[in-house]
Amino acid sequence: LSTELLARHPKLFHGIITLCPGSKNGSQLHKVKPSPNLHKKKAIIICGADEHAGNLALSKDNFSWLNKMDAKVKYSKIENMGHSFPPNYYQKLETYIDFILK
């Protein structure tokens, strides 16, 4: 959802942190009219390597779509992690926020 919110309303957000994205309906990004502002946006997408296959696919699709829109995107697939927060999430949160806001 956060990727679609950024894509649909780029004026409202500097960027996003997406954890284990999932959707019953799959990505709806193909329906979004790309904004010229997306190249200024930043995203961090994190997914566990042991996550549901659909969530892994959606995280990669979101990464690819944002890259195609020239957004600055960091993607992490974390080994031995399923659908949860990464073990070091709170230690890295400040770094994630700095990346998005600079």
CSV table of N, CA and C in Angstrom, one decimal:
chain,number,residue,atom,x,y,z
A,1,LEU,N,0.8,-1.2,0.0
A,1,LEU,CA,0.0,0.0,0.0
A,1,LEU,C,0.9,1.3,0.0
A,2,SER,N,2.0,1.3,0.8
A,2,SER,CA,2.8,2.5,0.8
A,2,SER,C,3.3,2.9,-0.5
A,3,THR,N,3.7,1.9,-1.3
A,3,THR,CA,4.3,2.2,-2.7
A,3,THR,C,3.2,2.8,-3.5
A,4,GLU,N,2.0,2.3,-3.5
A,4,GLU,CA,0.9,2.9,-4.3
A,4,GLU,C,0.5,4.3,-3.7
A,5,LEU,N,0.6,4.5,-2.4
A,5,LEU,CA,0.3,5.9,-1.9
A,5,LEU,C,1.4,6.8,-2.4
A,6,LEU,N,2.6,6.4,-2.4
A,6,LEU,CA,3.7,7.3,-2.9
A,6,LEU,C,3.5,7.6,-4.4
A,7,ALA,N,3.1,6.6,-5.1
A,7,ALA,CA,3.0,6.7,-6.6
A,7,ALA,C,1.8,7.6,-6.9
A,8,ARG,N,0.7,7.5,-6.2
A,8,ARG,CA,-0.5,8.2,-6.4
A,8,ARG,C,-0.5,9.6,-5.9
A,9,HIS,N,0.2,9.8,-4.8
A,9,HIS,CA,0.2,11.1,-4.1
A,9,HIS,C,1.6,11.6,-3.7
A,10,PRO,N,2.5,11.7,-4.7
A,10,PRO,CA,3.9,12.0,-4.5
A,10,PRO,C,4.1,13.4,-3.8
A,11,LYS,N,3.1,14.3,-3.8
A,11,LYS,CA,3.3,15.6,-3.2
A,11,LYS,C,3.1,15.4,-1.7
A,12,LEU,N,2.6,14.3,-1.2
A,12,LEU,CA,2.3,14.2,0.2
A,12,LEU,C,3.5,13.5,1.0
A,13,PHE,N,4.4,12.9,0.3
A,13,PHE,CA,5.4,12.1,0.9
A,13,PHE,C,6.8,12.4,0.3
A,14,HIS,N,7.8,12.4,1.2
A,14,HIS,CA,9.2,12.4,0.8
A,14,HIS,C,9.6,11.0,0.3
A,15,GLY,N,9.1,10.0,0.9
A,15,GLY,CA,9.5,8.6,0.6
A,15,GLY,C,8.8,7.7,1.5
A,16,ILE,N,9.2,6.4,1.4
A,16,ILE,CA,8.5,5.3,2.1
A,16,ILE,C,9.5,4.3,2.6
A,17,ILE,N,9.1,3.6,3.6
A,17,ILE,CA,9.7,2.4,4.1
A,17,ILE,C,8.7,1.3,4.0
A,18,THR,N,8.9,0.3,3.1
A,18,THR,CA,7.9,-0.8,2.9
A,18,THR,C,8.5,-2.1,3.5
A,19,LEU,N,7.7,-2.7,4.4
A,19,LEU,CA,8.1,-4.0,4.9
A,19,LEU,C,7.2,-5.1,4.5
A,20,CYS,N,7.8,-6.1,3.8
A,20,CYS,CA,7.0,-7.3,3.4
A,20,CYS,C,5.7,-6.9,2.8
A,21,PRO,N,5.8,-6.2,1.6
A,21,PRO,CA,4.5,-5.8,1.0
A,21,PRO,C,3.7,-7.0,0.5
A,22,GLY,N,2.4,-6.8,0.7
A,22,GLY,CA,1.5,-7.9,0.2
A,22,GLY,C,0.2,-7.3,-0.2
A,23,SER,N,-0.6,-8.0,-1.0
A,23,SER,CA,-1.9,-7.6,-1.5
A,23,SER,C,-2.7,-8.8,-2.0
A,24,LYS,N,-3.9,-8.8,-1.7
A,24,LYS,CA,-4.8,-9.9,-2.3
A,24,LYS,C,-5.0,-9.6,-3.7
A,25,ASN,N,-4.9,-8.4,-4.2
A,25,ASN,CA,-5.2,-8.1,-5.6
A,25,ASN,C,-3.9,-7.8,-6.4
A,26,GLY,N,-2.8,-8.0,-5.9
A,26,GLY,CA,-1.5,-7.8,-6.6
A,26,GLY,C,-1.3,-6.3,-6.7
A,27,SER,N,-0.2,-5.9,-7.4
A,27,SER,CA,0.1,-4.5,-7.6
A,27,SER,C,-0.9,-3.8,-8.5
A,28,GLN,N,-1.2,-2.6,-8.1
A,28,GLN,CA,-2.1,-1.8,-9.0
A,28,GLN,C,-1.3,-0.6,-9.6
A,29,LEU,N,0.0,-0.7,-9.5
A,29,LEU,CA,0.9,0.4,-10.0
A,29,LEU,C,0.7,0.6,-11.5
A,30,HIS,N,0.3,-0.5,-12.2
A,30,HIS,CA,0.1,-0.3,-13.7
A,30,HIS,C,-1.0,0.6,-14.0
A,31,LYS,N,-1.9,0.9,-13.0
A,31,LYS,CA,-3.0,1.8,-13.2
A,31,LYS,C,-2.7,3.3,-12.9
A,32,VAL,N,-1.5,3.5,-12.3
A,32,VAL,CA,-1.1,4.8,-11.9
A,32,VAL,C,-0.5,5.6,-13.0
A,33,LYS,N,-1.0,6.9,-13.2
A,33,LYS,CA,-0.4,7.8,-14.1
A,33,LYS,C,0.9,8.3,-13.5
A,34,PRO,N,2.0,8.0,-14.1
A,34,PRO,CA,3.3,8.4,-13.5
A,34,PRO,C,3.4,9.9,-13.3
A,35,SER,N,3.9,10.3,-12.2
A,35,SER,CA,4.0,11.7,-11.9
A,35,SER,C,5.5,12.1,-12.2
A,36,PRO,N,5.7,13.3,-12.7
A,36,PRO,CA,7.1,13.8,-13.0
A,36,PRO,C,7.8,14.0,-11.7
A,37,ASN,N,7.1,14.0,-10.5
A,37,ASN,CA,7.8,14.2,-9.2
A,37,ASN,C,8.4,12.9,-8.7
A,38,LEU,N,8.1,11.8,-9.3
A,38,LEU,CA,8.6,10.5,-8.7
A,38,LEU,C,10.1,10.4,-8.7
A,39,HIS,N,10.8,11.0,-9.6
A,39,HIS,CA,12.2,10.9,-9.7
A,39,HIS,C,12.9,11.5,-8.4
A,40,LYS,N,12.1,12.4,-7.7
A,40,LYS,CA,12.6,13.0,-6.5
A,40,LYS,C,12.4,12.2,-5.3
A,41,LYS,N,11.6,11.1,-5.4
A,41,LYS,CA,11.2,10.3,-4.2
A,41,LYS,C,12.1,9.2,-3.9
A,42,LYS,N,12.1,8.7,-2.7
A,42,LYS,CA,13.0,7.7,-2.2
A,42,LYS,C,12.1,6.6,-1.5
A,43,ALA,N,12.6,5.4,-1.7
A,43,ALA,CA,11.9,4.2,-1.1
A,43,ALA,C,12.9,3.2,-0.6
A,44,ILE,N,12.6,2.6,0.6
A,44,ILE,CA,13.3,1.4,1.1
A,44,ILE,C,12.3,0.3,1.1
A,45,ILE,N,12.6,-0.8,0.4
A,45,ILE,CA,11.8,-2.0,0.4
A,45,ILE,C,12.5,-3.1,1.0
A,46,ILE,N,11.9,-3.7,2.0
A,46,ILE,CA,12.5,-4.8,2.8
A,46,ILE,C,11.6,-6.0,2.8
A,47,CYS,N,12.1,-7.1,2.5
A,47,CYS,CA,11.3,-8.3,2.5
A,47,CYS,C,12.1,-9.5,2.9
A,48,GLY,N,11.5,-10.4,3.7
A,48,GLY,CA,12.2,-11.6,4.2
A,48,GLY,C,12.3,-12.6,3.0
A,49,ALA,N,13.5,-13.3,3.0
A,49,ALA,CA,13.7,-14.3,2.0
A,49,ALA,C,12.7,-15.5,2.1
A,50,ASP,N,12.2,-15.7,3.3
A,50,ASP,CA,11.3,-16.8,3.6
A,50,ASP,C,9.8,-16.3,3.6
A,51,GLU,N,9.6,-15.1,3.1
A,51,GLU,CA,8.3,-14.6,3.0
A,51,GLU,C,7.5,-15.3,1.9
A,52,HIS,N,6.1,-15.1,2.0
A,52,HIS,CA,5.2,-15.7,1.0
A,52,HIS,C,5.7,-15.3,-0.4
A,53,ALA,N,5.6,-16.2,-1.3
A,53,ALA,CA,6.1,-16.0,-2.7
A,53,ALA,C,5.4,-14.7,-3.3
A,54,GLY,N,4.1,-14.5,-3.1
A,54,GLY,CA,3.4,-13.4,-3.6
A,54,GLY,C,4.0,-12.1,-3.0
A,55,ASN,N,4.4,-12.1,-1.8
A,55,ASN,CA,4.9,-10.9,-1.2
A,55,ASN,C,6.3,-10.6,-1.7
A,56,LEU,N,7.1,-11.7,-1.9
A,56,LEU,CA,8.4,-11.5,-2.5
A,56,LEU,C,8.3,-10.9,-4.0
A,57,ALA,N,7.3,-11.4,-4.7
A,57,ALA,CA,7.1,-10.9,-6.1
A,57,ALA,C,6.7,-9.5,-6.1
A,58,LEU,N,5.8,-9.1,-5.1
A,58,LEU,CA,5.3,-7.8,-5.1
A,58,LEU,C,6.4,-6.8,-4.7
A,59,SER,N,7.3,-7.2,-3.7
A,59,SER,CA,8.4,-6.3,-3.3
A,59,SER,C,9.3,-6.1,-4.5
A,60,LYS,N,9.6,-7.1,-5.3
A,60,LYS,CA,10.4,-6.9,-6.5
A,60,LYS,C,9.7,-6.1,-7.6
A,61,ASP,N,8.4,-6.3,-7.8
A,61,ASP,CA,7.7,-5.5,-8.7
A,61,ASP,C,7.7,-4.0,-8.3
A,62,ASN,N,7.4,-3.7,-7.0
A,62,ASN,CA,7.5,-2.4,-6.5
A,62,ASN,C,8.8,-1.7,-6.8
A,63,PHE,N,9.9,-2.5,-6.5
A,63,PHE,CA,11.2,-2.0,-6.7
A,63,PHE,C,11.5,-1.7,-8.2
A,64,SER,N,11.1,-2.6,-9.0
A,64,SER,CA,11.3,-2.4,-10.5
A,64,SER,C,10.5,-1.2,-11.0
A,65,TRP,N,9.2,-1.1,-10.6
A,65,TRP,CA,8.4,0.0,-11.0
A,65,TRP,C,9.0,1.4,-10.6
A,66,LEU,N,9.4,1.5,-9.3
A,66,LEU,CA,9.9,2.7,-8.8
A,66,LEU,C,11.3,3.1,-9.5
A,67,ASN,N,12.1,2.0,-9.8
A,67,ASN,CA,13.3,2.3,-10.5
A,67,ASN,C,13.0,2.8,-11.9
A,68,LYS,N,12.0,2.2,-12.6
A,68,LYS,CA,11.6,2.7,-13.9
A,68,LYS,C,11.2,4.1,-13.9
A,69,MET,N,10.6,4.6,-12.8
A,69,MET,CA,10.2,6.0,-12.6
A,69,MET,C,11.3,6.9,-12.1
A,70,ASP,N,12.5,6.3,-12.1
A,70,ASP,CA,13.7,7.0,-11.6
A,70,ASP,C,13.7,7.5,-10.2
A,71,ALA,N,12.9,6.8,-9.4
A,71,ALA,CA,13.0,7.1,-7.9
A,71,ALA,C,14.3,6.4,-7.4
A,72,LYS,N,14.7,6.9,-6.3
A,72,LYS,CA,15.9,6.3,-5.6
A,72,LYS,C,15.4,5.2,-4.7
A,73,VAL,N,15.8,4.0,-5.0
A,73,VAL,CA,15.2,2.8,-4.2
A,73,VAL,C,16.3,1.9,-3.7
A,74,LYS,N,16.1,1.5,-2.5
A,74,LYS,CA,17.0,0.5,-1.9
A,74,LYS,C,16.1,-0.7,-1.6
A,75,TYR,N,16.6,-1.9,-2.0
A,75,TYR,CA,15.9,-3.1,-1.8
A,75,TYR,C,16.7,-4.1,-1.0
A,76,SER,N,16.1,-4.7,0.0
A,76,SER,CA,16.8,-5.7,0.9
A,76,SER,C,15.9,-6.9,1.0
A,77,LYS,N,16.5,-8.0,0.7
A,77,LYS,CA,15.9,-9.3,0.9
A,77,LYS,C,16.7,-10.0,2.0
A,78,ILE,N,16.1,-10.2,3.2
A,78,ILE,CA,16.8,-10.6,4.4
A,78,ILE,C,16.6,-12.1,4.6
A,79,GLU,N,17.8,-12.8,4.5
A,79,GLU,CA,17.8,-14.2,4.7
A,79,GLU,C,17.3,-14.7,6.1
A,80,ASN,N,16.7,-15.8,6.1
A,80,ASN,CA,16.2,-16.4,7.3
A,80,ASN,C,15.1,-15.5,8.0
A,81,MET,N,14.4,-14.8,7.2
A,81,MET,CA,13.3,-13.9,7.8
A,81,MET,C,12.0,-14.2,7.0
A,82,GLY,N,10.9,-14.3,7.7
A,82,GLY,CA,9.7,-14.5,7.0
A,82,GLY,C,8.9,-13.1,7.1
A,83,HIS,N,7.7,-13.1,7.4
A,83,HIS,CA,6.8,-11.9,7.5
A,83,HIS,C,7.0,-11.3,8.8
A,84,SER,N,8.0,-10.4,9.0
A,84,SER,CA,8.2,-9.8,10.2
A,84,SER,C,9.1,-8.6,10.0
A,85,PHE,N,9.4,-7.9,11.1
A,85,PHE,CA,10.3,-6.8,11.1
A,85,PHE,C,11.7,-7.4,11.1
A,86,PRO,N,12.6,-6.8,10.3
A,86,PRO,CA,14.0,-7.3,10.4
A,86,PRO,C,14.6,-7.2,11.8
A,87,PRO,N,15.4,-8.1,12.2
A,87,PRO,CA,16.0,-8.0,13.6
A,87,PRO,C,16.7,-6.7,13.9
A,88,ASN,N,17.3,-6.1,12.9
A,88,ASN,CA,18.0,-4.8,13.1
A,88,ASN,C,17.2,-3.6,12.7
A,89,TYR,N,15.9,-3.7,12.5
A,89,TYR,CA,15.1,-2.6,12.0
A,89,TYR,C,15.3,-1.3,12.8
A,90,TYR,N,15.1,-1.4,14.1
A,90,TYR,CA,15.2,-0.2,14.9
A,90,TYR,C,16.6,0.4,15.0
A,91,GLN,N,17.6,-0.4,14.9
A,91,GLN,CA,19.0,0.1,14.8
A,91,GLN,C,19.2,0.9,13.5
A,92,LYS,N,18.5,0.4,12.4
A,92,LYS,CA,18.7,1.0,11.1
A,92,LYS,C,17.7,2.1,10.8
A,93,LEU,N,16.7,2.3,11.6
A,93,LEU,CA,15.6,3.2,11.3
A,93,LEU,C,16.1,4.6,11.0
A,94,GLU,N,17.0,5.1,11.8
A,94,GLU,CA,17.5,6.4,11.7
A,94,GLU,C,18.2,6.6,10.3
A,95,THR,N,19.0,5.6,9.9
A,95,THR,CA,19.6,5.6,8.6
A,95,THR,C,18.6,5.6,7.5
A,96,TYR,N,17.5,4.8,7.6
A,96,TYR,CA,16.4,4.8,6.6
A,96,TYR,C,15.8,6.2,6.5
A,97,ILE,N,15.5,6.8,7.6
A,97,ILE,CA,14.9,8.1,7.6
A,97,ILE,C,15.8,9.2,7.0
A,98,ASP,N,17.1,9.1,7.4
A,98,ASP,CA,18.1,10.0,6.7
A,98,ASP,C,18.1,9.9,5.2
A,99,PHE,N,18.1,8.7,4.7
A,99,PHE,CA,18.1,8.4,3.3
A,99,PHE,C,16.9,9.1,2.6
A,100,ILE,N,15.7,8.9,3.3
A,100,ILE,CA,14.5,9.4,2.7
A,100,ILE,C,14.4,11.0,2.7
A,101,LEU,N,14.9,11.5,3.8
A,101,LEU,CA,14.8,13.0,4.0
A,101,LEU,C,15.9,13.8,3.3
A,102,LYS,N,17.0,13.2,3.0
A,102,LYS,CA,18.1,14.0,2.3
A,102,LYS,C,18.0,14.0,0.8
